[in-house]
Tab-separated table of C-alpha atoms and ligand atoms in Angstrom:
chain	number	residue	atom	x	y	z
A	1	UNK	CA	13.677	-14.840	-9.732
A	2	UNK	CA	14.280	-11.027	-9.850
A	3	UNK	CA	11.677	-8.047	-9.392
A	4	UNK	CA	10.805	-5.073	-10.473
A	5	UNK	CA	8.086	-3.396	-8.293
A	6	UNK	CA	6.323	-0.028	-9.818
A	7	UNK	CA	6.424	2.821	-7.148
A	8	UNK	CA	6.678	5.794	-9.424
A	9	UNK	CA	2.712	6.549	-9.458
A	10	UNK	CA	1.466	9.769	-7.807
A	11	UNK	CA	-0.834	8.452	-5.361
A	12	UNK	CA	-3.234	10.480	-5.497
A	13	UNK	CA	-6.570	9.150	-4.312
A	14	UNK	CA	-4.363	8.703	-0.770
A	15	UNK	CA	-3.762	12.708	-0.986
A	16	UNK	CA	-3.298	14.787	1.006
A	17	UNK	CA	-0.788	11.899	2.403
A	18	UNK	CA	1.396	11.379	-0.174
A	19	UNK	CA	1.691	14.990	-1.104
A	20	UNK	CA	4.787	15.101	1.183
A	21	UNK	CA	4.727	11.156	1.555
A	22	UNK	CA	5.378	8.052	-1.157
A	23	UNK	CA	2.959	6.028	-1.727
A	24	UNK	CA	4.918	3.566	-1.063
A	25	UNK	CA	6.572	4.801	2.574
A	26	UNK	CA	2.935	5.520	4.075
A	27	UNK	CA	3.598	4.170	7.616
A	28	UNK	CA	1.713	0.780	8.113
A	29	UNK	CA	1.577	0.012	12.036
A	30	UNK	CA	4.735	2.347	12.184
A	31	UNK	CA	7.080	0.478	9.569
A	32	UNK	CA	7.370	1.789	5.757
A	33	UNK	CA	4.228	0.372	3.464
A	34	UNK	CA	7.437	-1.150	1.048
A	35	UNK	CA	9.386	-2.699	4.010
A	36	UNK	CA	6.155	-5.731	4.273
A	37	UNK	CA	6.764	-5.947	0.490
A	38	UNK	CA	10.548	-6.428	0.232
A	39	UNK	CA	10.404	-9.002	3.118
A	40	UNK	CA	7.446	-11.360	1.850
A	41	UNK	CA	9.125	-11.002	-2.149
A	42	UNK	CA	12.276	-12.491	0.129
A	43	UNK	CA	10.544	-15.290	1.758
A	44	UNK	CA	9.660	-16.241	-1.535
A	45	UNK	CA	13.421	-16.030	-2.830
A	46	UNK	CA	13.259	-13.177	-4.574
A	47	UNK	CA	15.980	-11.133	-3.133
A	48	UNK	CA	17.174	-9.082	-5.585
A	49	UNK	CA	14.584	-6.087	-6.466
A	50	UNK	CA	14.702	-2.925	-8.799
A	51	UNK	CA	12.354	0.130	-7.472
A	52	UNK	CA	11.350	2.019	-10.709
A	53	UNK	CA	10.886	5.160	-9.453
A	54	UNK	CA	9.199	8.490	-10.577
A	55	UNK	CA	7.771	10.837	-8.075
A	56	UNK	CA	9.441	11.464	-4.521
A	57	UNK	CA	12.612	8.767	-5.707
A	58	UNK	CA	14.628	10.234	-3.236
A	59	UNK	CA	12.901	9.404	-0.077
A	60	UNK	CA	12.242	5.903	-1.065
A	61	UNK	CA	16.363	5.557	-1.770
A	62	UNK	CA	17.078	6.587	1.631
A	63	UNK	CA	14.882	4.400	3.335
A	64	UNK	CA	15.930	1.380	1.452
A	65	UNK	CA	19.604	2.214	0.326
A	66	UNK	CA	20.901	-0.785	-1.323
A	67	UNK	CA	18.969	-3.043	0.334
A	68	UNK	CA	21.593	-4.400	2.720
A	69	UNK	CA	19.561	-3.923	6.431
A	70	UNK	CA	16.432	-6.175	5.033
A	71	UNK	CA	19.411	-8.668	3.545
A	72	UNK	CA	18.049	-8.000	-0.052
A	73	UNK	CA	19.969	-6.313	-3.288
A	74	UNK	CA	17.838	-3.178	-4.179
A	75	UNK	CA	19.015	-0.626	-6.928
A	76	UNK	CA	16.552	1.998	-8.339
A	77	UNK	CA	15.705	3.172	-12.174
A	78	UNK	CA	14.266	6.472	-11.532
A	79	UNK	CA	12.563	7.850	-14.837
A	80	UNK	CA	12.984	11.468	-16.198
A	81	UNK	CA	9.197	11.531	-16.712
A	82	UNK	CA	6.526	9.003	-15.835
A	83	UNK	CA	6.723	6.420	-18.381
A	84	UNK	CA	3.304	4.356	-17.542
A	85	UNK	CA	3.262	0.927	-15.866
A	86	UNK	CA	4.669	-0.730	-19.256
A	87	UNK	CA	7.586	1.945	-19.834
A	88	UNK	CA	8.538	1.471	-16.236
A	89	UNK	CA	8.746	-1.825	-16.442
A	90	UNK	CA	10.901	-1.396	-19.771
A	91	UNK	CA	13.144	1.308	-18.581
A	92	UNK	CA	13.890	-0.812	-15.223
A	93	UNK	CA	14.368	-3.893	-17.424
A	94	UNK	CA	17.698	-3.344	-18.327
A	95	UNK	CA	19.980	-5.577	-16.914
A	96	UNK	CA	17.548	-8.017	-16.074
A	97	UNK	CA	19.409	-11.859	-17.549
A	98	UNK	CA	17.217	-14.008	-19.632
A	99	UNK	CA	14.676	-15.202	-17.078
A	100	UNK	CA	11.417	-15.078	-16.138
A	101	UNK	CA	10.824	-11.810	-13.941
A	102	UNK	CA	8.449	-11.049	-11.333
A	103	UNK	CA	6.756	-7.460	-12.020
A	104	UNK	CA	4.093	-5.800	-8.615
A	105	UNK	CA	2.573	-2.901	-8.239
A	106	UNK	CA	3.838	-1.182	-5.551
A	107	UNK	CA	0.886	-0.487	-3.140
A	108	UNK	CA	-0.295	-4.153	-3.134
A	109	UNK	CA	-0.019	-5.707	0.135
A	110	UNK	CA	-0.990	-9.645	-0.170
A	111	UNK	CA	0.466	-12.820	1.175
A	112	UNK	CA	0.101	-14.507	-2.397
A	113	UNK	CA	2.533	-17.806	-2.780
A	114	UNK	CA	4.677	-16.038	-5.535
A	115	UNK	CA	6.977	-19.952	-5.143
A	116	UNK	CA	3.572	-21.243	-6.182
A	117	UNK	CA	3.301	-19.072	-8.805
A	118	UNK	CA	6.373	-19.395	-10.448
A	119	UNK	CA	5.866	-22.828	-10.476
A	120	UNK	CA	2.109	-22.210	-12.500
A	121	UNK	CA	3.843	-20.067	-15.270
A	122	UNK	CA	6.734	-22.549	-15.726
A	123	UNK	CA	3.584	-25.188	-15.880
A	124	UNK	CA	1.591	-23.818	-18.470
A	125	UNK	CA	4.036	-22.006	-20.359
A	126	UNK	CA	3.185	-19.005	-20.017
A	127	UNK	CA	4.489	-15.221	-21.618
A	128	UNK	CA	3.059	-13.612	-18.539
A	129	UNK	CA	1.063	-15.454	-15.844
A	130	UNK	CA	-1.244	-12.689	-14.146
A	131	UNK	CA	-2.439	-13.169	-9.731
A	132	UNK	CA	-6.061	-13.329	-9.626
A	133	UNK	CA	-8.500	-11.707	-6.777
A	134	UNK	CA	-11.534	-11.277	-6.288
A	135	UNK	CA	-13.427	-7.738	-5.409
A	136	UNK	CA	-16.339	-6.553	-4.816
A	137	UNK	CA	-16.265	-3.981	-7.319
A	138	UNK	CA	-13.889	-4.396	-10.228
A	139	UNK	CA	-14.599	-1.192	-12.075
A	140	UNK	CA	-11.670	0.197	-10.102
A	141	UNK	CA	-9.336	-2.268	-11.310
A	142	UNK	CA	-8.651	-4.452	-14.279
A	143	UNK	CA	-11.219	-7.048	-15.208
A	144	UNK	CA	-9.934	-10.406	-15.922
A	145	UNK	CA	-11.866	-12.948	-18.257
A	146	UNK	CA	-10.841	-16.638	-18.173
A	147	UNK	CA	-11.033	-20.035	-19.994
A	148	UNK	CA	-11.934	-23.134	-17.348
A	149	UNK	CA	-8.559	-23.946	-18.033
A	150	UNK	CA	-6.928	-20.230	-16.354
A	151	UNK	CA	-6.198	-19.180	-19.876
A	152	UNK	CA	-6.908	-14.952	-20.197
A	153	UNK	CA	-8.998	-14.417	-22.937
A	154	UNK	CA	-10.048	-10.525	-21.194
A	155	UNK	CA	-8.523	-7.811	-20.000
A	156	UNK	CA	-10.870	-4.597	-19.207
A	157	UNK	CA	-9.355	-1.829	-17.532
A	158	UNK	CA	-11.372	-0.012	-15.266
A	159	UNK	CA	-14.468	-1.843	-16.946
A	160	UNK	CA	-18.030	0.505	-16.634
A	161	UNK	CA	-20.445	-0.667	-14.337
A	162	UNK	CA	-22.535	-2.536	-17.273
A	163	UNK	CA	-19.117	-4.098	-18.563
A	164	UNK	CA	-18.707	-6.170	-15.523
A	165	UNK	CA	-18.852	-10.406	-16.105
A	166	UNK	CA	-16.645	-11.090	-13.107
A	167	UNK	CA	-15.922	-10.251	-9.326
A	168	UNK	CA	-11.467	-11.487	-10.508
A	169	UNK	CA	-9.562	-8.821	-11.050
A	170	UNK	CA	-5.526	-8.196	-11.787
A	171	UNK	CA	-4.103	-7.925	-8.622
A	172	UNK	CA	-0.832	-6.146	-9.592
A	173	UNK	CA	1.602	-8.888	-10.003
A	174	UNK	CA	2.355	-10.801	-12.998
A	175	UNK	CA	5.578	-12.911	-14.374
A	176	UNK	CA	6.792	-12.159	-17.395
A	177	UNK	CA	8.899	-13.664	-19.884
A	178	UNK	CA	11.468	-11.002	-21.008
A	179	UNK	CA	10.795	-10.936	-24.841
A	180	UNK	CA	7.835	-9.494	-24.034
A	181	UNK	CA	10.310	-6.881	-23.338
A	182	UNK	CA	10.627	-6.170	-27.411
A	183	UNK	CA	6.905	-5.272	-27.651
A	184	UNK	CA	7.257	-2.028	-25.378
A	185	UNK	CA	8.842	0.848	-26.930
A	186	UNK	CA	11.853	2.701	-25.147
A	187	UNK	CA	11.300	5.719	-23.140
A	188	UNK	CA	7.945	5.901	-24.114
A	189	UNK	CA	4.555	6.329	-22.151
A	190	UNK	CA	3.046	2.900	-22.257
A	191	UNK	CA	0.503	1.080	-20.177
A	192	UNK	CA	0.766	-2.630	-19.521
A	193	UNK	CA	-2.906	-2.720	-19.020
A	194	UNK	CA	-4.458	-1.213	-21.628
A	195	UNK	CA	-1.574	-1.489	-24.337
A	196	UNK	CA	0.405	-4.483	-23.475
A	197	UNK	CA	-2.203	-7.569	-22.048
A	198	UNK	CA	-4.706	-6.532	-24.540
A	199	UNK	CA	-2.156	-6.745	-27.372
A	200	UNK	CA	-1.034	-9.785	-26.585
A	201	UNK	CA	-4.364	-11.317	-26.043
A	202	UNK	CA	-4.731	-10.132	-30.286
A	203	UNK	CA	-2.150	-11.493	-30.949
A	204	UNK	CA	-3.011	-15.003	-29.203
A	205	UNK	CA	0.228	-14.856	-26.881
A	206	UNK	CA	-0.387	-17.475	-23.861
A	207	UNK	CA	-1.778	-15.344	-20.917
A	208	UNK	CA	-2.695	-17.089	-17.936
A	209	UNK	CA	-4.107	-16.205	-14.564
A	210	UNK	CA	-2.708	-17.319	-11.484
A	211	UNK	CA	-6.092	-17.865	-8.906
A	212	UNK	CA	-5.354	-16.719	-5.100
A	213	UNK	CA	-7.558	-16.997	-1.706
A	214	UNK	CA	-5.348	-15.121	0.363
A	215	UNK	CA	-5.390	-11.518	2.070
A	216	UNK	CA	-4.826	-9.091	-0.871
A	217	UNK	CA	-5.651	-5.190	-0.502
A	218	UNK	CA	-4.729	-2.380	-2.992
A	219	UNK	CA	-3.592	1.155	-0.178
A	220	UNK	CA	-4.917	3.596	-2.965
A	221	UNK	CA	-7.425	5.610	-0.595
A	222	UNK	CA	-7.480	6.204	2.406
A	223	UNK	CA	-10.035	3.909	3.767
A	224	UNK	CA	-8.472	0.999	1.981
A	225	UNK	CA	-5.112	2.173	3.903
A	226	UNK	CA	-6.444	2.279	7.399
A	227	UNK	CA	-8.409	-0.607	6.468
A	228	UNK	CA	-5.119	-3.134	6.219
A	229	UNK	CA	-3.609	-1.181	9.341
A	230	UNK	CA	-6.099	-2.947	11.438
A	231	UNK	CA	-6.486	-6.099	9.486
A	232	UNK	CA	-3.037	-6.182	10.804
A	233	UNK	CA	-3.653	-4.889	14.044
A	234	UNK	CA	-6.776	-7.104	14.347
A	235	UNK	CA	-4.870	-10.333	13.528
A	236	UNK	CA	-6.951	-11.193	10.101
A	237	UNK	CA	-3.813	-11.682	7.811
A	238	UNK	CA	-2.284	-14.909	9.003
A	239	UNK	CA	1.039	-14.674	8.181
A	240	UNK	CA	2.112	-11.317	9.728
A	241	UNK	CA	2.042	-12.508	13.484
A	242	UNK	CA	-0.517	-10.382	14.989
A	243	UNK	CA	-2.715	-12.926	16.456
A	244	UNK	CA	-4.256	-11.584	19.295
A	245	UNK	CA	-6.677	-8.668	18.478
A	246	UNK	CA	-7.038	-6.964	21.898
A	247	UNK	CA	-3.270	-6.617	22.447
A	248	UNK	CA	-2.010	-3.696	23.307
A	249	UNK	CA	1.151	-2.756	22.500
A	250	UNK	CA	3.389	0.386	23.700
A	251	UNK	CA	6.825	1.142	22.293
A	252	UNK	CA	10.470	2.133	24.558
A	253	UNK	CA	9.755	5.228	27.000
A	254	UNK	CA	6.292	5.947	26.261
A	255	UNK	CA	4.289	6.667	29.066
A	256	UNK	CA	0.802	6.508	30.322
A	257	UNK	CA	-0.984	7.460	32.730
A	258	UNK	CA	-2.781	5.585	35.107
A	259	UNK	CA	-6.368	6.470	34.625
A	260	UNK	CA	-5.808	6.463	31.079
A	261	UNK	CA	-8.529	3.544	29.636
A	262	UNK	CA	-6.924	1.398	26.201
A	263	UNK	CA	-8.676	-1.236	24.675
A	264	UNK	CA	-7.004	-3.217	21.989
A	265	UNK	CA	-6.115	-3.765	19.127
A	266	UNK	CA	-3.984	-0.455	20.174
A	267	UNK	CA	-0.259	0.209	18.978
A	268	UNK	CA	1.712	3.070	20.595
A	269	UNK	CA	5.281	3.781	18.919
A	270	UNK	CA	8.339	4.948	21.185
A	271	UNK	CA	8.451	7.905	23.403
A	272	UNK	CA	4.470	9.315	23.793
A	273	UNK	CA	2.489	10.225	26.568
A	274	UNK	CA	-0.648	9.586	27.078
A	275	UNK	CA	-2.557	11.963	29.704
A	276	UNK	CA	-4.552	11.294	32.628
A	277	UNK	CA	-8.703	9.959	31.642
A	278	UNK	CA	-7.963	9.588	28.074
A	279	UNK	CA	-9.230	6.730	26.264
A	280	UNK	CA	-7.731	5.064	23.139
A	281	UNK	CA	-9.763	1.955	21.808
A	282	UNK	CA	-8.979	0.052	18.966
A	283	UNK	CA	-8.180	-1.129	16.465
A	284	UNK	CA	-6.044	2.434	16.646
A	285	UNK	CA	-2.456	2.848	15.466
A	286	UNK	CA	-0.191	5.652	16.959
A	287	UNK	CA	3.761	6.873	15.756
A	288	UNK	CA	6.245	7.298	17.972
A	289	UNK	CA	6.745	11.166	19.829
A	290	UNK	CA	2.936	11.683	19.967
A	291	UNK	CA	1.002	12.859	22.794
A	292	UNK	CA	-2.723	12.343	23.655
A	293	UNK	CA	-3.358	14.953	26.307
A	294	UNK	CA	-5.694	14.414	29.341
A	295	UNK	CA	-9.510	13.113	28.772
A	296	UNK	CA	-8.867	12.758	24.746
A	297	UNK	CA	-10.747	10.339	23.120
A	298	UNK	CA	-9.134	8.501	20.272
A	299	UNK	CA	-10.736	5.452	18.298
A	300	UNK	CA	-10.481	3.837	14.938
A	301	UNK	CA	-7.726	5.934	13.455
A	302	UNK	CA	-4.183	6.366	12.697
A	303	UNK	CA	-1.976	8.543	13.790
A	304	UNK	CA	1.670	8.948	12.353
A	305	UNK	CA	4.639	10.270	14.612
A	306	UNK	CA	5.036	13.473	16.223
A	307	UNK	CA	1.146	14.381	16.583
A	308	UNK	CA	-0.394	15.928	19.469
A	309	UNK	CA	-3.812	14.962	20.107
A	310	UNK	CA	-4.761	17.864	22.393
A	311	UNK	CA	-6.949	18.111	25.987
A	312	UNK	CA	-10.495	16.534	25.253
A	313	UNK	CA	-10.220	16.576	21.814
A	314	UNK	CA	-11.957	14.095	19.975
A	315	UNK	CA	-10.237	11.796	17.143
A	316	UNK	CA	-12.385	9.261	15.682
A	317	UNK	CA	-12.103	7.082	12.730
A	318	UNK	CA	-9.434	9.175	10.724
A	319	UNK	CA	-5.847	9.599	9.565
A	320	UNK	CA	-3.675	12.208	10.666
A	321	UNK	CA	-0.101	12.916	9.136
A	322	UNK	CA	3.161	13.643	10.876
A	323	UNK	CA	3.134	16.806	13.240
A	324	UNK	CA	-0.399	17.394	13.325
A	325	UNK	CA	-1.431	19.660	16.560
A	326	UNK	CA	-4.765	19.193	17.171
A	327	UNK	CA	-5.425	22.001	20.358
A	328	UNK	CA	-7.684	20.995	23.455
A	329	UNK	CA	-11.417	20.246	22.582
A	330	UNK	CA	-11.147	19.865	18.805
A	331	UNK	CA	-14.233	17.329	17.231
A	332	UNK	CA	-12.728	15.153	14.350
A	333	UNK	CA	-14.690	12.706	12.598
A	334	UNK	CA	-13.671	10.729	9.897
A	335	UNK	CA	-11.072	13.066	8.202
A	336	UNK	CA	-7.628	12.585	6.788
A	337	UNK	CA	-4.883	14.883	7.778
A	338	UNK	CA	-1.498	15.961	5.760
A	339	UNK	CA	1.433	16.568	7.792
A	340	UNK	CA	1.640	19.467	10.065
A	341	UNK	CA	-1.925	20.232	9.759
A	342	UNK	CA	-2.867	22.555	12.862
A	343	UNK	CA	-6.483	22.161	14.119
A	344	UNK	CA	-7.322	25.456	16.656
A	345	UNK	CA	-9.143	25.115	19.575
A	346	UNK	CA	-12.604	23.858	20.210
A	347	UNK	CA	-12.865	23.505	16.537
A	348	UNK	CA	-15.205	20.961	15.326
A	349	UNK	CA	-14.236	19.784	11.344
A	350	UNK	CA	-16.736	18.809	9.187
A	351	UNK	CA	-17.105	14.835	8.820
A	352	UNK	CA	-15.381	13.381	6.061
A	353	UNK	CA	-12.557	16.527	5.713
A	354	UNK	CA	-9.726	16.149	4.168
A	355	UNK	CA	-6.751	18.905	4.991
A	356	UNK	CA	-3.540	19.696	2.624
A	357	UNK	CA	-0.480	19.418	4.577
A	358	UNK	CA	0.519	22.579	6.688
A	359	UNK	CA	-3.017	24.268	6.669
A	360	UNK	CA	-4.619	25.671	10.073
A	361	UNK	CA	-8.307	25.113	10.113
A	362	UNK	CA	-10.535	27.277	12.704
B	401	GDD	N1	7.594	3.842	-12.128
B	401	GDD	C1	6.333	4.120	-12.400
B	401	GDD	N2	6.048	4.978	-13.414
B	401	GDD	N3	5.357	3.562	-11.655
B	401	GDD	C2	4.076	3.867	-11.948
B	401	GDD	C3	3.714	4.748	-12.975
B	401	GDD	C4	4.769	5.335	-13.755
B	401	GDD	O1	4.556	6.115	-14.673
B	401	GDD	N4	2.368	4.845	-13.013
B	401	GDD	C5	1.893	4.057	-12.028
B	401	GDD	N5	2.927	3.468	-11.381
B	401	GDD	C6	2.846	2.514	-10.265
B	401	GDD	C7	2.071	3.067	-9.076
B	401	GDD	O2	2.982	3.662	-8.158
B	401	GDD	C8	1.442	1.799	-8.491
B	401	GDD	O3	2.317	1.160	-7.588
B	401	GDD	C9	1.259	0.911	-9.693
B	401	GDD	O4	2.109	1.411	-10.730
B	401	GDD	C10	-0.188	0.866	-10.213
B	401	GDD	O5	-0.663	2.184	-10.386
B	401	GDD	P1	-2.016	2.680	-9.709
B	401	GDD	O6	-2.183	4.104	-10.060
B	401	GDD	O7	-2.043	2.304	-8.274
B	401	GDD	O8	-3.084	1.852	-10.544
B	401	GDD	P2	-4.513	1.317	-10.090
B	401	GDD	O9	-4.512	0.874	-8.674
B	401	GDD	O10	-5.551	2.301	-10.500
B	401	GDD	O11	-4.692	0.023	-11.052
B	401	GDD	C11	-3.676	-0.938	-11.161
B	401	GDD	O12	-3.660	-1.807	-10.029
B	401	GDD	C12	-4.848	-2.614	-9.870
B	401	GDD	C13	-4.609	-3.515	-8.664
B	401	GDD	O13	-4.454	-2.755	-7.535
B	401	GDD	C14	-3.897	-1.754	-12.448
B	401	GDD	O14	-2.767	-2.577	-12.618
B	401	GDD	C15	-5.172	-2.584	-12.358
B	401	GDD	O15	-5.298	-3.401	-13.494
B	401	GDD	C16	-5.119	-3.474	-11.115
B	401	GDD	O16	-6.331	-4.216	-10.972
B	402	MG	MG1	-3.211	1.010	-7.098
């Protein structure tokens, strides 16, 4: 089976990171978001992928190329103007053959059986066969209404509070049949979830949804994005090898210092230092070239490459971007930086900030 995965979106509940960043190349324990994507599509034999691309293409074509260091084929449609999650998937569609095709949303990070799921469509015939999960609060997603029997007979986007009749939503990944391909106009804005599913639900075309248990998270803010960095770190997604949830792990050439105290879940990336009496507890993920200067305290967050956390500053529960210099005694609570964000001295940022790339605050 072949795949098209959506990254052309703006992402921008997960500003100010993906001003400069993707979406879809937000570090996740130091590796591109994507590169977790690509390689679990693989497992499941689908090796051959096209990106449909909008916003930032470029940096997401370097990172990938043609796909030939993860073993996979990847090319890239890259669309003169956003086109909508149904014109993206129309405009990538192009020289996809006859079969059925496997469609994701690009920030969806789940260990879903797509083998099994390929098998369900085949089963039941389906025009498109739509994963299941469950949330706790579906009126950020797309509400999915069922027979007993899987069939969709619903499909709410966004649904208000007092539209809600179920905790299953779509999680982003659906196989289609490609005439369903006809029904979306060319170059065209078009949504599959509010124009597509619901038409074809009119028009009484078999829609089915494909029920999943496992690990499933959408990166769209930035809780929800530190929030699968230390599922990760912490061990809780089965399948991606972190088991133990107070390792800690410290990349080529990085140093520490003696007195300095770590408790796990912690990953250091290649080439930082980490200053005398600082303390670094988990789960907390750091990029490669940072420093944490003496007696900083650093917990819950993570930090991308090149950041200096500086002399008993501290950095608790938040996100900062590449380059950020955060000078000695700095207070930061809960706030997400862009890249190259300065923070002066002794400054103490307001809980719950979030900074544009290359601002200085104090
Ligand atoms: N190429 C391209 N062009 N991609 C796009 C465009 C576009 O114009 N618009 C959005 N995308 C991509 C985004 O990059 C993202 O990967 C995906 O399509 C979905 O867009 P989001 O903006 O993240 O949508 P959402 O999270 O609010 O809702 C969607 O995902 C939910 C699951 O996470 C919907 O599909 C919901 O129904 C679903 O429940
Ligand atoms: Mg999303």
């Amino acid at each position: 089976m072949k795949g098209i995965i959506l990254v052309g979106g703006m992402g921008t509940r997960l500003r100010p990171l993906t001003w400069d960043t993707p979406k879809s190349l937000v570090p996740v324990l130091n590796k591109p978001f994507l590169e977790y994507v690509l390689r679990h599509l693989k497992k499941h034999g689908v090796d051959e992928v096209i990106l449909a691309l909008s916003n930032l293409a470029s940096p997401i074509q370097e990172c990938f190329g043609d796909g030939h260091d993860l073993e996979m084929k990847i090319s890239y449609v890259v669309e003169k103007s956003a086109l909508g999650t149904g014109g993206a998937i129309k405009n990538a569609a192009g020289d996809l053959s006859g079969d059925s095709f496997l469609v994701l949303n690009g920030d969806i990070f789940s260990d879903f059986d797509y083998t099994d799921m390929l098998k369900f469509h085949r089963q039941h015939r389906s025009s498109a066969t739509i994963a299941l999960t469950p949330v706790d609060d579906p009126t950020l997603y797309g509400l999915i209404e069922t027979t007993d029997s899987l069939r969709v007979t619903r499909f709410l986007e966004k649904p208000k509070a007092q539209e809600v009749t179920t905790n299953l939503i779509n999680a982003g990944a659906y196989i289609l049949e490609p005439d369903l391909l006809d029904i979306i106009p060319s170059e065209t804005e078009y949504s599959v979830e509010r124009q597509l599913f619901p038409s074809m639900l009119k028009a009484g075309s078999s829609v089915y949804a494909f029920p999943s248990s496992g690990y499933w998270i959408d990166i769209g803010s930035p809780e929800k994005y530190s929030r699968l960095n230390f599922d990760l770190l912490c061990g809780n997604v089965a399948s991606y090898g972190f088991q133990n949830n107070c390792d800690i792990i410290v990349g080529y050439n990085s140093q520490i210092h003696p007195t300095a105290r770590l408790e796990g879940p912690v990953l250091l990336g290649e080439n930082c230092v980490v200053g005398s009496n600082v303390t670094i507890k988990g789960p907390t993920v750091i990029g490669s070239r940072c420093r944490i200067e003496e007696e900083a305290f650093v917990s819950t967050s993570v930090i991308w490459q090149g950041v200096t956390v500086g002399r008993g500053c501290r950095f608790v529960s938040g996100i900062a971007a590449d380059d950020c210099a955060l000078q000695q005694g700095c207070e930061i609570e809960q706030a997400v930086l862009g890249n190259n964000v300065t923070i002066l001295k002794n400054y103490k940022l307001a809980s719950g900030t979030k900074v544009e790339p290359r601002q200085t605050i104090g």
